[in-house]
Short mmCIF file of C-alpha atoms in Angstrom, two decimals:
data_model
loop_
_atom_site.label_atom_id
_atom_site.label_comp_id
_atom_site.label_asym_id
_atom_site.label_seq_id
_atom_site.Cartn_x
_atom_site.Cartn_y
_atom_site.Cartn_z
CA UNK A 25 -2.19 0.09 -0.45
CA UNK A 26 -0.50 3.88 -0.58
CA UNK A 27 3.36 4.18 -0.38
CA UNK A 28 5.73 5.09 3.27
CA UNK A 29 7.30 8.57 3.73
CA UNK A 30 10.89 7.85 4.88
CA UNK A 31 11.23 11.92 5.88
CA UNK A 32 11.55 12.42 10.00
CA UNK A 33 7.72 13.27 9.76
CA UNK A 34 5.19 12.75 7.20
CA UNK A 35 0.98 12.37 7.34
CA UNK A 36 -1.75 13.10 5.06
CA UNK A 37 -4.74 12.34 3.09
CA UNK A 38 -5.90 10.70 -0.26
CA UNK A 39 -9.13 10.97 -2.55
CA UNK A 40 -9.05 8.70 -5.53
CA UNK A 41 -11.77 7.95 -7.53
CA UNK A 42 -10.91 5.11 -9.41
CA UNK A 43 -11.61 3.98 -13.22
CA UNK A 44 -11.04 0.08 -12.38
CA UNK A 45 -14.48 -0.84 -13.04
CA UNK A 46 -14.75 0.93 -15.49
CA UNK A 47 -11.72 -1.12 -17.51
CA UNK A 48 -12.78 -4.34 -16.42
CA UNK A 49 -16.63 -4.17 -15.83
CA UNK A 50 -17.36 -8.14 -15.93
CA UNK A 51 -14.34 -8.82 -13.77
CA UNK A 52 -14.27 -6.24 -11.55
CA UNK A 53 -18.37 -4.74 -11.85
CA UNK A 54 -18.49 -4.64 -7.73
CA UNK A 55 -14.90 -2.86 -6.90
CA UNK A 56 -15.04 0.72 -5.46
CA UNK A 57 -15.03 4.25 -7.14
CA UNK A 58 -13.68 6.86 -4.65
CA UNK A 59 -10.95 5.26 -1.96
CA UNK A 60 -9.51 7.60 0.65
CA UNK A 61 -6.09 6.87 2.28
CA UNK A 62 -4.97 8.07 5.62
CA UNK A 63 -1.34 7.60 6.67
CA UNK A 64 1.22 8.68 8.36
CA UNK A 65 5.25 8.17 9.06
CA UNK A 66 6.80 8.68 12.63
CA UNK A 67 10.60 8.47 13.09
CA UNK A 68 12.01 8.30 16.64
CA UNK A 69 15.05 7.36 18.41
CA UNK A 70 14.22 3.64 18.26
CA UNK A 71 13.00 3.73 14.98
CA UNK A 72 10.27 4.47 12.89
CA UNK A 73 6.42 3.92 13.16
CA UNK A 74 4.49 3.73 9.84
CA UNK A 75 0.60 2.90 9.44
CA UNK A 76 -2.21 3.67 6.54
CA UNK A 77 -5.63 2.54 6.78
CA UNK A 78 -7.71 2.31 3.04
CA UNK A 79 -11.76 3.40 3.11
CA UNK A 80 -13.51 1.56 0.05
CA UNK A 81 -16.79 3.51 -0.56
CA UNK A 82 -19.63 3.56 -3.47
CA UNK A 83 -22.67 5.53 -4.20
CA UNK A 84 -24.99 3.49 -0.65
CA UNK A 85 -21.77 2.89 1.45
CA UNK A 86 -18.71 2.55 2.84
CA UNK A 87 -17.10 -1.06 1.20
CA UNK A 88 -14.19 -1.49 3.34
CA UNK A 89 -11.87 -0.17 5.77
CA UNK A 90 -7.81 -1.83 5.27
CA UNK A 91 -4.59 -0.68 7.66
CA UNK A 92 -1.70 -1.58 7.95
CA UNK A 93 0.56 -1.34 10.59
CA UNK A 94 4.16 -1.10 11.75
CA UNK A 95 6.50 -0.32 13.86
CA UNK A 96 10.79 -0.53 13.09
CA UNK A 97 13.78 -0.61 15.64
CA UNK A 98 17.16 0.04 14.44
CA UNK A 99 19.76 -2.17 14.90
CA UNK A 100 22.10 0.51 15.72
CA UNK A 101 22.62 3.80 15.52
CA UNK A 102 23.25 5.49 11.68
CA UNK A 103 22.97 2.17 10.86
CA UNK A 104 20.34 1.29 7.53
CA UNK A 105 19.82 -1.94 9.44
CA UNK A 106 15.89 -2.15 11.53
CA UNK A 107 13.76 -4.66 12.64
CA UNK A 108 10.47 -4.66 11.64
CA UNK A 109 6.55 -5.57 12.89
CA UNK A 110 3.56 -4.94 11.33
CA UNK A 111 -0.21 -5.94 10.66
CA UNK A 112 -2.37 -6.18 7.98
CA UNK A 113 -6.44 -6.68 8.55
CA UNK A 114 -9.16 -5.25 8.28
CA UNK A 115 -13.38 -5.10 7.63
CA UNK A 116 -15.35 -5.62 4.40
CA UNK A 117 -19.10 -4.75 3.48
CA UNK A 118 -20.48 -8.39 3.25
CA UNK A 119 -17.75 -10.16 4.13
CA UNK A 120 -17.03 -9.36 7.38
CA UNK A 121 -13.14 -9.17 7.24
CA UNK A 122 -10.44 -9.46 5.35
CA UNK A 123 -8.03 -11.78 6.01
CA UNK A 124 -5.49 -10.56 8.85
CA UNK A 125 -1.36 -11.06 8.74
CA UNK A 126 1.06 -11.06 10.79
CA UNK A 127 4.26 -10.02 9.90
CA UNK A 128 8.48 -9.81 11.38
CA UNK A 129 11.58 -9.16 9.75
CA UNK A 130 14.63 -7.27 8.52
CA UNK A 131 14.46 -3.93 6.55
CA UNK A 132 16.98 -2.36 4.98
CA UNK A 133 16.71 1.96 4.70
CA UNK A 134 18.85 4.70 2.50
CA UNK A 135 18.54 8.22 1.71
CA UNK A 136 20.18 11.05 0.29
CA UNK A 137 21.23 14.21 1.85
CA UNK A 138 18.45 16.15 1.67
CA UNK A 139 16.30 13.47 1.41
CA UNK A 140 14.97 14.11 -2.22
CA UNK A 141 15.39 10.27 -3.43
CA UNK A 142 14.15 7.97 -0.22
CA UNK A 143 14.21 3.93 -0.24
CA UNK A 144 13.59 1.13 0.88
CA UNK A 145 13.29 -2.87 1.25
CA UNK A 146 12.41 -4.99 3.64
CA UNK A 147 12.39 -9.34 3.77
CA UNK A 148 9.39 -10.81 6.51
CA UNK A 149 7.42 -14.06 7.45
CA UNK A 150 4.29 -13.31 7.11
CA UNK A 151 1.52 -15.88 9.19
CA UNK A 152 -1.34 -15.40 7.93
CA UNK A 153 -4.28 -16.37 10.71
CA UNK A 154 -7.55 -18.25 10.17
CA UNK A 155 -11.41 -16.07 9.12
CA UNK A 156 -14.39 -16.60 9.80
CA UNK A 157 -15.34 -16.65 5.95
CA UNK A 158 -13.38 -20.57 6.06
CA UNK A 159 -9.40 -19.62 5.34
CA UNK A 160 -7.35 -21.64 6.61
CA UNK A 161 -3.66 -19.99 7.95
CA UNK A 162 -0.52 -20.59 6.39
CA UNK A 163 2.83 -19.66 6.58
CA UNK A 164 4.43 -17.05 3.94
CA UNK A 165 6.40 -15.35 3.45
CA UNK A 166 6.94 -10.88 1.54
CA UNK A 167 9.75 -9.39 0.21
CA UNK A 168 8.68 -5.38 0.23
CA UNK A 169 10.16 -2.18 -1.84
CA UNK A 170 9.68 1.51 -1.01
CA UNK A 171 10.49 4.14 -2.73
CA UNK A 172 10.28 8.14 -2.79
CA UNK A 173 11.83 10.62 -6.05
CA UNK A 174 11.31 14.86 -6.12
CA UNK A 175 12.52 16.08 -9.13
CA UNK A 176 12.26 19.94 -9.99
CA UNK A 177 12.77 21.81 -7.09
CA UNK A 178 10.35 19.48 -5.34
CA UNK A 179 7.36 20.39 -8.00
CA UNK A 180 6.71 16.70 -9.00
CA UNK A 181 7.03 13.24 -6.70
CA UNK A 182 7.69 9.77 -7.98
CA UNK A 183 6.06 7.78 -5.06
CA UNK A 184 5.18 4.43 -4.50
CA UNK A 185 5.45 0.06 -3.44
CA UNK A 186 6.06 -3.20 -4.89
CA UNK A 187 4.78 -6.08 -2.47
CA UNK A 188 6.33 -9.30 -3.67
CA UNK A 189 4.41 -12.42 -1.58
CA UNK A 190 3.42 -16.15 -1.67
CA UNK A 191 -0.13 -16.74 -1.46
CA UNK A 192 -2.86 -20.24 -0.79
CA UNK A 193 -5.38 -20.17 -3.49
CA UNK A 194 -8.35 -22.52 -2.10
CA UNK A 195 -6.90 -26.06 -2.73
CA UNK A 196 -4.27 -24.91 -0.50
CA UNK A 197 -1.12 -24.83 -4.21
CA UNK A 198 0.49 -21.77 -3.41
CA UNK A 199 0.65 -18.77 -5.73
CA UNK A 200 3.62 -15.43 -6.18
CA UNK A 201 1.25 -12.28 -5.84
CA UNK A 202 2.28 -8.94 -7.15
CA UNK A 203 1.12 -5.70 -6.59
CA UNK A 204 2.45 -2.00 -6.86
CA UNK A 205 1.21 0.89 -6.47
CA UNK A 206 3.23 3.54 -8.31
CA UNK A 207 1.67 7.45 -7.71
CA UNK A 208 2.86 10.44 -9.95
CA UNK A 209 2.13 14.06 -8.14
CA UNK A 210 2.46 17.30 -8.90
CA UNK A 211 2.51 19.30 -5.78
CA UNK A 212 0.63 22.75 -5.87
CA UNK A 213 1.92 24.48 -2.65
CA UNK A 214 3.43 22.12 -0.25
CA UNK A 215 0.30 20.77 1.37
CA UNK A 216 -1.60 19.95 -1.54
CA UNK A 217 -1.01 18.13 -5.09
CA UNK A 218 -2.95 16.86 -7.62
CA UNK A 219 -2.12 13.37 -9.16
CA UNK A 220 -2.47 9.61 -9.91
CA UNK A 221 -2.00 6.32 -8.75
CA UNK A 222 -1.01 2.99 -10.81
CA UNK A 223 -2.70 0.12 -9.25
CA UNK A 224 -0.89 -3.06 -10.62
CA UNK A 225 -1.71 -6.63 -9.59
CA UNK A 226 -1.31 -10.17 -10.61
CA UNK A 227 -2.96 -12.68 -8.70
CA UNK A 228 -4.00 -10.02 -5.59
CA UNK A 229 -8.24 -10.21 -6.87
CA UNK A 230 -10.28 -12.85 -6.66
CA UNK A 231 -14.25 -11.88 -8.37
CA UNK A 232 -16.45 -15.08 -7.64
CA UNK A 233 -19.01 -13.31 -9.95
CA UNK A 234 -16.69 -14.26 -13.14
CA UNK A 235 -15.11 -17.23 -14.92
CA UNK A 236 -12.01 -16.04 -16.76
CA UNK A 237 -8.33 -16.86 -15.98
CA UNK A 238 -6.96 -13.22 -16.03
CA UNK A 239 -5.04 -12.78 -12.96
CA UNK A 240 -3.69 -9.58 -14.02
CA UNK A 241 -5.35 -5.85 -13.49
CA UNK A 242 -3.75 -2.43 -13.77
CA UNK A 243 -6.55 -0.18 -11.76
CA UNK A 244 -6.08 4.09 -12.39
CA UNK A 245 -6.44 6.79 -10.51
CA UNK A 246 -7.13 10.40 -10.25
CA UNK A 247 -6.38 11.60 -6.97
CA UNK A 248 -5.90 14.79 -4.77
CA UNK A 249 -3.74 14.55 -1.45
CA UNK A 250 -2.62 16.79 1.89
CA UNK A 251 -0.22 16.86 3.36
CA UNK A 252 -0.78 17.71 7.75
#
């Protein structure tokens, strides 16, 4: 999943070549080779909108489309606090759909004077809904941190997010899920960037075709990005 920008308005498309299946040939043999991400952030007088859509591809098909869309309402003018409302869900080949979730909670957003450093912290109640694959509805909670840092006259950008939430195993027992996707970009122009994303996760991916107890994965990508 991609990082939110906290400027007044931003939209971009990213194309990532994923090396995960090369690093974990057994555990992630079915992982996508290419992901295209479309994301947009837009602030207004009441708060902000943000969404992204990830499209996963292999040689034969579009494997999946996953989206997160959120709305924030400012508590007061010039206040860093906001109410955060979010929907997560999507479709996957062979599975039908991801288990949908709705989130609501509080956000703290801040930045320095020229927006070269931005950060956000969100604490939310998370409700998973029943799905067509037998997934049961259950309550959860999520803590999210988002950052964006620009260096060397904005030629380098280090951005990303980290999520902590309560997942649920097939036996109903809870587990801590951790997902972070830091990105590093070299910005050739205001529009075009070349970079990498490193997806680090624990208890995030469930593969039915292996029997190891491995739960921690590092999946790097090589990527290009175009800012609109």
